[in-house]
Amino acid sequence: MVSMHTVGEVVSYLKRQTAWGKWLPGLDETNARRSLIEDSLQYGIINEYLKLLRFVPGCEQGFVDFYVYLAETRAILKYLTHLNMESLEEFNPAFPDLFRRKSRIDFQKLSVGKTYEDLVRAVEGTAYHTILVNFTPKAGEELDYVMLDTLLRTNYYRHLYESIARSTDPVAKKLMQQHTGEVIDLANVTRVIRFRTMGFHESIDVFKYLLPFEHQLSKKFYKKLFEAPTEQANLELLRASPYKKAFEGASMRYVEENCQRYLFESDKRMFSSCGPSVYAAVSYLNLKEIEVSNLVHIVECVRYGMAPQEIRSFLIGAGA
């Protein structure tokens, strides 16, 4: 696919030569926007999730509901992105009926929303409602989308930790706590590096945008990372951290990709070694998410005419 010349070629290949094709039947190959492709592929993952639920013991059903919270959080963030870009006519939260019944969001209201207030009404009765109401911008104020993103993702991870604590599988519980901590640590690393490139000057401005959980990295570490004088100093800090394997031989240009590769290897290892379990199901979904991310990267890189070798540098777990 990386050697194809048009997005239409990529979509045609996906529709006719891969298992993703069944989720792309109505997609126009001549005018396939990124958002439509990504939404269709995510719809496929959600269907995979619903199938996996049939094999999860009843006592663990509450634990795997984390994926409902993840999809809800993404839908809200996507709505906010379209609101910010004044493109809500492109927002189409497509979810299977069974998934909608498990969700607490009124997706009918969300799909026809035009304003921030419409979003607030669509999430009444949920934890998101309090967050969004408290963050409603006053007249003349701009919405701080980065802060709202942080609050919504914090809500998701807090729920995930609570769900993990309720698991009755001690092995899955330990693995999920470890993996979730790693995801959050590396998400915060990525945020710190982004803020450096965005021109933030004071570390205090950065900390309020970090996910407020600590696993193997501390606030002190993030402060050092932000205040490091050079990119080489950044790399030295990262290579001296518990995540040094993610940054061996790396450059700062691909920090986010290196973090994702580290998590990919973790999921792949756990999926293949821990046997039938809740964690295996979670790892499988995580690997499918990475696959979708790769496909979206390919679509966008082909759209902008990037060379095949350069496209490969952005792909996670796809080989040389």
Coordinates of C-alpha atoms in Angstrom, one line a residue:
M1 CA 0.0 0.0 0.0
V2 CA 2.8 2.4 0.7
S3 CA 3.8 2.2 -2.9
M4 CA 0.4 3.2 -4.2
H5 CA -0.1 6.5 -5.9
T6 CA -3.6 7.6 -4.8
V7 CA -5.9 7.3 -1.9
G8 CA -8.5 5.6 -4.2
E9 CA -6.0 2.8 -4.8
V10 CA -5.4 2.3 -1.1
V11 CA -9.2 2.3 -0.4
S12 CA -9.8 -0.1 -3.3
Y13 CA -7.2 -2.5 -2.0
L14 CA -8.6 -2.4 1.6
K15 CA -12.1 -3.0 0.3
R16 CA -11.2 -5.9 -2.0
Q17 CA -8.1 -7.5 -0.5
T18 CA -8.4 -7.2 3.3
A19 CA -10.7 -8.2 6.2
W20 CA -11.4 -4.4 6.7
G21 CA -13.3 -4.4 3.4
K22 CA -16.6 -5.4 5.0
W23 CA -16.6 -2.1 6.9
L24 CA -15.8 0.0 3.8
P25 CA -18.5 -1.1 1.3
G26 CA -20.1 2.3 0.8
L27 CA -17.0 4.4 0.8
D28 CA -16.4 6.4 -2.4
E29 CA -13.0 5.5 -3.6
T30 CA -12.7 8.7 -5.7
N31 CA -13.4 11.1 -2.7
A32 CA -12.6 9.3 0.5
R33 CA -11.8 11.7 3.3
R34 CA -9.6 10.7 6.2
S35 CA -12.4 11.1 8.7
L36 CA -14.7 8.8 6.8
I37 CA -12.0 6.1 6.4
E38 CA -11.0 6.3 10.1
D39 CA -14.6 6.2 11.3
S40 CA -15.3 3.2 9.1
L41 CA -12.3 1.3 10.4
Q42 CA -13.1 2.2 14.0
Y43 CA -16.6 0.9 13.4
G44 CA -15.0 -2.4 12.5
I45 CA -13.0 -2.5 15.8
I46 CA -16.1 -1.8 17.8
N47 CA -17.8 -4.7 16.2
E48 CA -14.7 -6.8 17.1
Y49 CA -15.1 -5.6 20.7
L50 CA -18.8 -6.7 20.7
K51 CA -17.9 -10.1 19.4
L52 CA -15.2 -10.5 22.1
L53 CA -17.8 -9.7 24.8
R54 CA -19.5 -13.1 24.1
F55 CA -16.4 -14.9 25.4
V56 CA -15.7 -12.7 28.5
P57 CA -16.9 -14.2 31.8
G58 CA -19.9 -12.4 33.3
C59 CA -17.8 -11.4 36.3
E60 CA -15.4 -9.5 34.0
Q61 CA -18.0 -7.8 31.8
G62 CA -17.8 -4.6 33.9
F63 CA -14.0 -4.6 33.4
V64 CA -14.2 -4.7 29.6
D65 CA -16.7 -1.9 29.5
F66 CA -13.6 0.3 29.5
Y67 CA -13.8 0.2 25.7
V68 CA -17.2 1.9 25.8
Y69 CA -15.7 4.8 27.8
L70 CA -12.8 5.0 25.3
A71 CA -15.2 5.2 22.3
E72 CA -17.4 7.8 24.1
T73 CA -14.4 9.9 25.0
R74 CA -13.2 9.8 21.4
A75 CA -16.6 10.7 20.1
I76 CA -16.7 13.8 22.3
L77 CA -13.2 14.8 21.4
K78 CA -14.0 14.4 17.7
Y79 CA -17.1 16.5 18.1
L80 CA -15.0 19.2 19.8
T81 CA -12.4 19.0 17.0
H82 CA -15.1 19.5 14.3
L83 CA -16.6 22.3 16.4
N84 CA -13.3 24.1 16.6
M85 CA -12.8 23.7 12.8
E86 CA -16.4 24.7 12.0
S87 CA -16.9 21.4 10.2
L88 CA -19.6 19.7 12.3
E89 CA -21.4 18.7 9.1
E90 CA -18.7 16.1 8.6
F91 CA -19.2 14.6 12.1
N92 CA -20.9 11.3 11.9
P93 CA -20.7 9.2 15.1
A94 CA -21.5 5.7 13.6
F95 CA -21.9 3.0 16.2
P96 CA -23.7 -0.4 16.1
D97 CA -27.1 -0.5 17.9
L98 CA -25.8 -2.9 20.6
F99 CA -22.9 -0.5 21.4
R100 CA -25.3 2.5 21.5
R101 CA -27.4 0.6 24.1
K102 CA -24.3 0.1 26.3
S103 CA -23.4 3.7 26.0
R104 CA -24.8 6.5 28.2
I105 CA -24.4 9.2 25.5
D106 CA -27.4 10.3 23.4
F107 CA -25.8 9.8 20.0
Q108 CA -28.9 11.0 18.2
K109 CA -28.5 14.4 19.9
L110 CA -24.8 14.3 19.3
S111 CA -25.1 13.6 15.6
V112 CA -27.2 16.7 15.0
G113 CA -25.4 19.0 17.4
K114 CA -24.3 22.4 16.2
T115 CA -22.9 24.0 19.3
Y116 CA -21.0 23.3 22.6
E117 CA -24.3 23.5 24.4
D118 CA -25.7 20.8 22.2
L119 CA -22.8 18.6 23.2
V120 CA -23.5 19.2 26.9
R121 CA -27.2 18.2 26.4
A122 CA -26.1 15.0 24.6
V123 CA -24.1 13.8 27.6
E124 CA -26.6 14.6 30.4
G125 CA -26.5 12.1 33.1
T126 CA -22.9 11.1 32.5
A127 CA -19.6 11.9 34.1
Y128 CA -18.8 13.9 31.0
H129 CA -21.6 16.3 31.7
T130 CA -20.0 17.8 34.8
I131 CA -16.7 18.2 33.1
L132 CA -18.2 20.0 30.1
V133 CA -20.6 22.2 32.1
N134 CA -17.8 23.3 34.4
F135 CA -15.7 24.1 31.3
T136 CA -18.3 26.0 29.4
P137 CA -16.6 29.2 28.0
K138 CA -17.9 32.5 29.0
A139 CA -19.0 35.1 26.4
G140 CA -15.9 36.2 24.5
E141 CA -13.7 33.5 25.9
E142 CA -12.0 30.9 23.7
L143 CA -12.3 27.2 24.6
D144 CA -9.1 25.7 25.9
Y145 CA -9.3 22.5 23.8
V146 CA -6.0 21.1 25.1
M147 CA -7.2 21.4 28.7
L148 CA -10.6 19.9 27.9
D149 CA -8.8 17.0 26.2
T150 CA -6.7 16.4 29.3
L151 CA -9.8 16.4 31.6
L152 CA -11.7 14.0 29.3
R153 CA -8.8 11.6 29.0
T154 CA -8.2 11.8 32.8
N155 CA -11.8 10.8 33.3
Y156 CA -11.3 7.8 31.0
Y157 CA -8.1 6.6 32.7
R158 CA -9.7 7.1 36.2
H159 CA -12.6 4.9 35.1
L160 CA -10.2 2.4 33.6
Y161 CA -8.2 2.1 36.8
E162 CA -11.5 1.6 38.7
S163 CA -12.5 -1.1 36.3
I164 CA -9.1 -2.9 36.6
A165 CA -9.5 -2.9 40.4
R166 CA -12.8 -4.7 40.1
S167 CA -11.3 -7.5 37.9
T168 CA -11.4 -11.0 39.5
D169 CA -8.5 -12.2 37.4
P170 CA -5.3 -11.4 39.4
V171 CA -2.9 -11.9 36.5
A172 CA -5.0 -9.7 34.1
K173 CA -5.3 -7.1 36.9
K174 CA -1.6 -6.9 37.4
L175 CA -0.8 -6.8 33.7
M176 CA -3.4 -4.2 32.9
Q177 CA -2.3 -1.9 35.8
Q178 CA 1.3 -2.2 34.4
H179 CA 0.3 -1.5 30.8
T180 CA -2.1 1.4 31.6
G181 CA 0.7 3.0 33.7
E182 CA 3.1 2.7 30.7
V183 CA 0.5 4.2 28.3
I184 CA 0.0 7.2 30.6
D185 CA 3.8 7.7 31.2
L186 CA 4.5 7.7 27.5
A187 CA 1.5 9.9 26.7
N188 CA 2.9 12.5 29.1
V189 CA 6.3 12.2 27.6
T190 CA 4.8 12.9 24.2
R191 CA 2.9 15.9 25.6
V192 CA 6.0 17.4 27.2
I193 CA 7.9 17.1 23.9
R194 CA 5.0 18.6 22.0
F195 CA 4.8 21.6 24.3
R196 CA 8.5 22.2 23.9
T197 CA 8.0 22.5 20.1
M198 CA 4.9 24.6 20.6
G199 CA 6.9 27.3 22.4
F200 CA 5.7 26.9 26.0
H201 CA 8.3 28.7 28.2
E202 CA 7.4 27.7 31.7
S203 CA 7.1 24.2 33.1
I204 CA 4.2 25.2 35.3
D205 CA 2.2 25.9 32.1
V206 CA 2.9 22.3 31.0
F207 CA 2.0 20.4 34.1
K208 CA -1.6 21.3 34.1
Y209 CA -1.9 19.6 30.7
L210 CA -0.4 16.3 31.8
L211 CA -2.4 13.3 32.8
P212 CA -2.4 13.4 36.7
F213 CA -1.2 9.8 37.3
E214 CA 2.3 8.6 38.0
H215 CA 3.6 5.1 37.3
Q216 CA 7.4 5.0 36.6
L217 CA 7.9 8.6 35.7
S218 CA 7.4 11.5 38.1
K219 CA 6.6 15.2 37.9
K220 CA 10.2 15.9 38.6
F221 CA 11.2 13.8 35.6
Y222 CA 8.8 15.7 33.3
K223 CA 10.2 19.0 34.6
K224 CA 13.7 18.0 33.7
L225 CA 12.6 16.8 30.3
F226 CA 10.8 20.1 29.6
E227 CA 13.7 22.2 30.8
A228 CA 16.5 20.2 29.1
P229 CA 18.6 22.7 27.0
T230 CA 18.9 20.6 23.9
E231 CA 17.3 17.7 22.0
Q232 CA 20.3 15.6 22.8
A233 CA 19.8 16.3 26.5
N234 CA 16.2 15.2 26.1
L235 CA 17.3 11.9 24.6
E236 CA 19.8 11.3 27.3
L237 CA 17.1 11.7 29.9
L238 CA 14.8 9.4 28.1
R239 CA 17.5 6.8 27.6
A240 CA 18.2 6.8 31.3
S241 CA 14.5 6.3 32.2
P242 CA 12.7 3.0 32.7
Y243 CA 11.7 3.3 29.0
K244 CA 15.2 3.4 27.6
K245 CA 14.4 0.6 25.2
A246 CA 12.0 2.9 23.4
F247 CA 14.6 5.5 22.7
E248 CA 17.8 3.6 21.9
G249 CA 19.0 4.7 18.5
A250 CA 16.1 7.1 18.2
S251 CA 15.8 10.8 17.3
M252 CA 13.5 13.4 18.8
R253 CA 11.7 13.6 15.4
Y254 CA 10.0 10.2 16.1
V255 CA 9.4 10.4 19.8
E256 CA 5.7 9.6 19.5
E257 CA 6.3 6.8 17.1
N258 CA 8.9 5.3 19.4
C259 CA 6.5 5.4 22.3
Q260 CA 3.8 3.6 20.2
R261 CA 6.3 1.0 19.1
Y262 CA 7.2 0.3 22.8
L263 CA 3.5 -0.2 23.6
F264 CA 3.0 -2.3 20.5
E265 CA 5.8 -4.7 21.5
S266 CA 4.3 -4.9 25.0
D267 CA 0.8 -5.7 23.7
K268 CA 2.1 -8.2 21.2
R269 CA 4.2 -10.0 23.8
M270 CA 1.3 -10.2 26.3
F271 CA -1.2 -11.3 23.6
S272 CA 1.0 -14.2 22.6
S273 CA 2.1 -15.3 26.0
C274 CA -0.7 -14.8 28.6
G275 CA -3.2 -17.3 27.1
P276 CA -7.0 -16.9 27.0
S277 CA -7.8 -14.1 29.4
V278 CA -9.4 -10.6 29.6
Y279 CA -5.9 -9.1 29.1
A280 CA -5.6 -11.1 25.8
A281 CA -8.8 -9.5 24.6
V282 CA -7.6 -6.0 25.6
S283 CA -4.2 -6.6 23.9
Y284 CA -6.0 -7.7 20.8
L285 CA -8.1 -4.6 20.7
N286 CA -5.0 -2.4 21.3
L287 CA -3.2 -4.1 18.4
K288 CA -6.2 -3.5 16.1
E289 CA -6.1 0.2 17.1
I290 CA -2.4 0.3 16.0
E291 CA -3.3 -1.3 12.7
V292 CA -6.0 1.3 12.1
S293 CA -3.5 4.1 13.0
N294 CA -1.1 2.6 10.4
L295 CA -3.8 2.5 7.7
V296 CA -4.8 6.1 8.4
H297 CA -1.1 7.1 8.2
I298 CA -0.7 5.4 4.9
V299 CA -3.8 7.1 3.5
E300 CA -2.6 10.6 4.5
C301 CA 1.0 10.0 3.4
V302 CA -0.1 8.7 0.0
R303 CA -2.5 11.7 -0.3
Y304 CA 0.4 14.1 0.1
G305 CA 2.8 12.1 -2.2
M306 CA 5.3 11.0 0.4
A307 CA 8.0 8.4 -0.6
P308 CA 7.3 4.8 0.4
Q309 CA 10.4 4.6 2.7
E310 CA 9.4 7.7 4.5
I311 CA 5.8 6.4 5.0
R312 CA 7.3 3.2 6.5
S313 CA 9.1 5.3 9.1
F314 CA 5.7 6.2 10.6
L315 CA 4.3 2.7 10.7
I316 CA 4.2 0.7 14.0
G317 CA 5.0 -3.0 13.9
A318 CA 4.7 -3.2 10.1
G319 CA 8.3 -4.4 9.4
A320 CA 10.8 -2.8 7.1

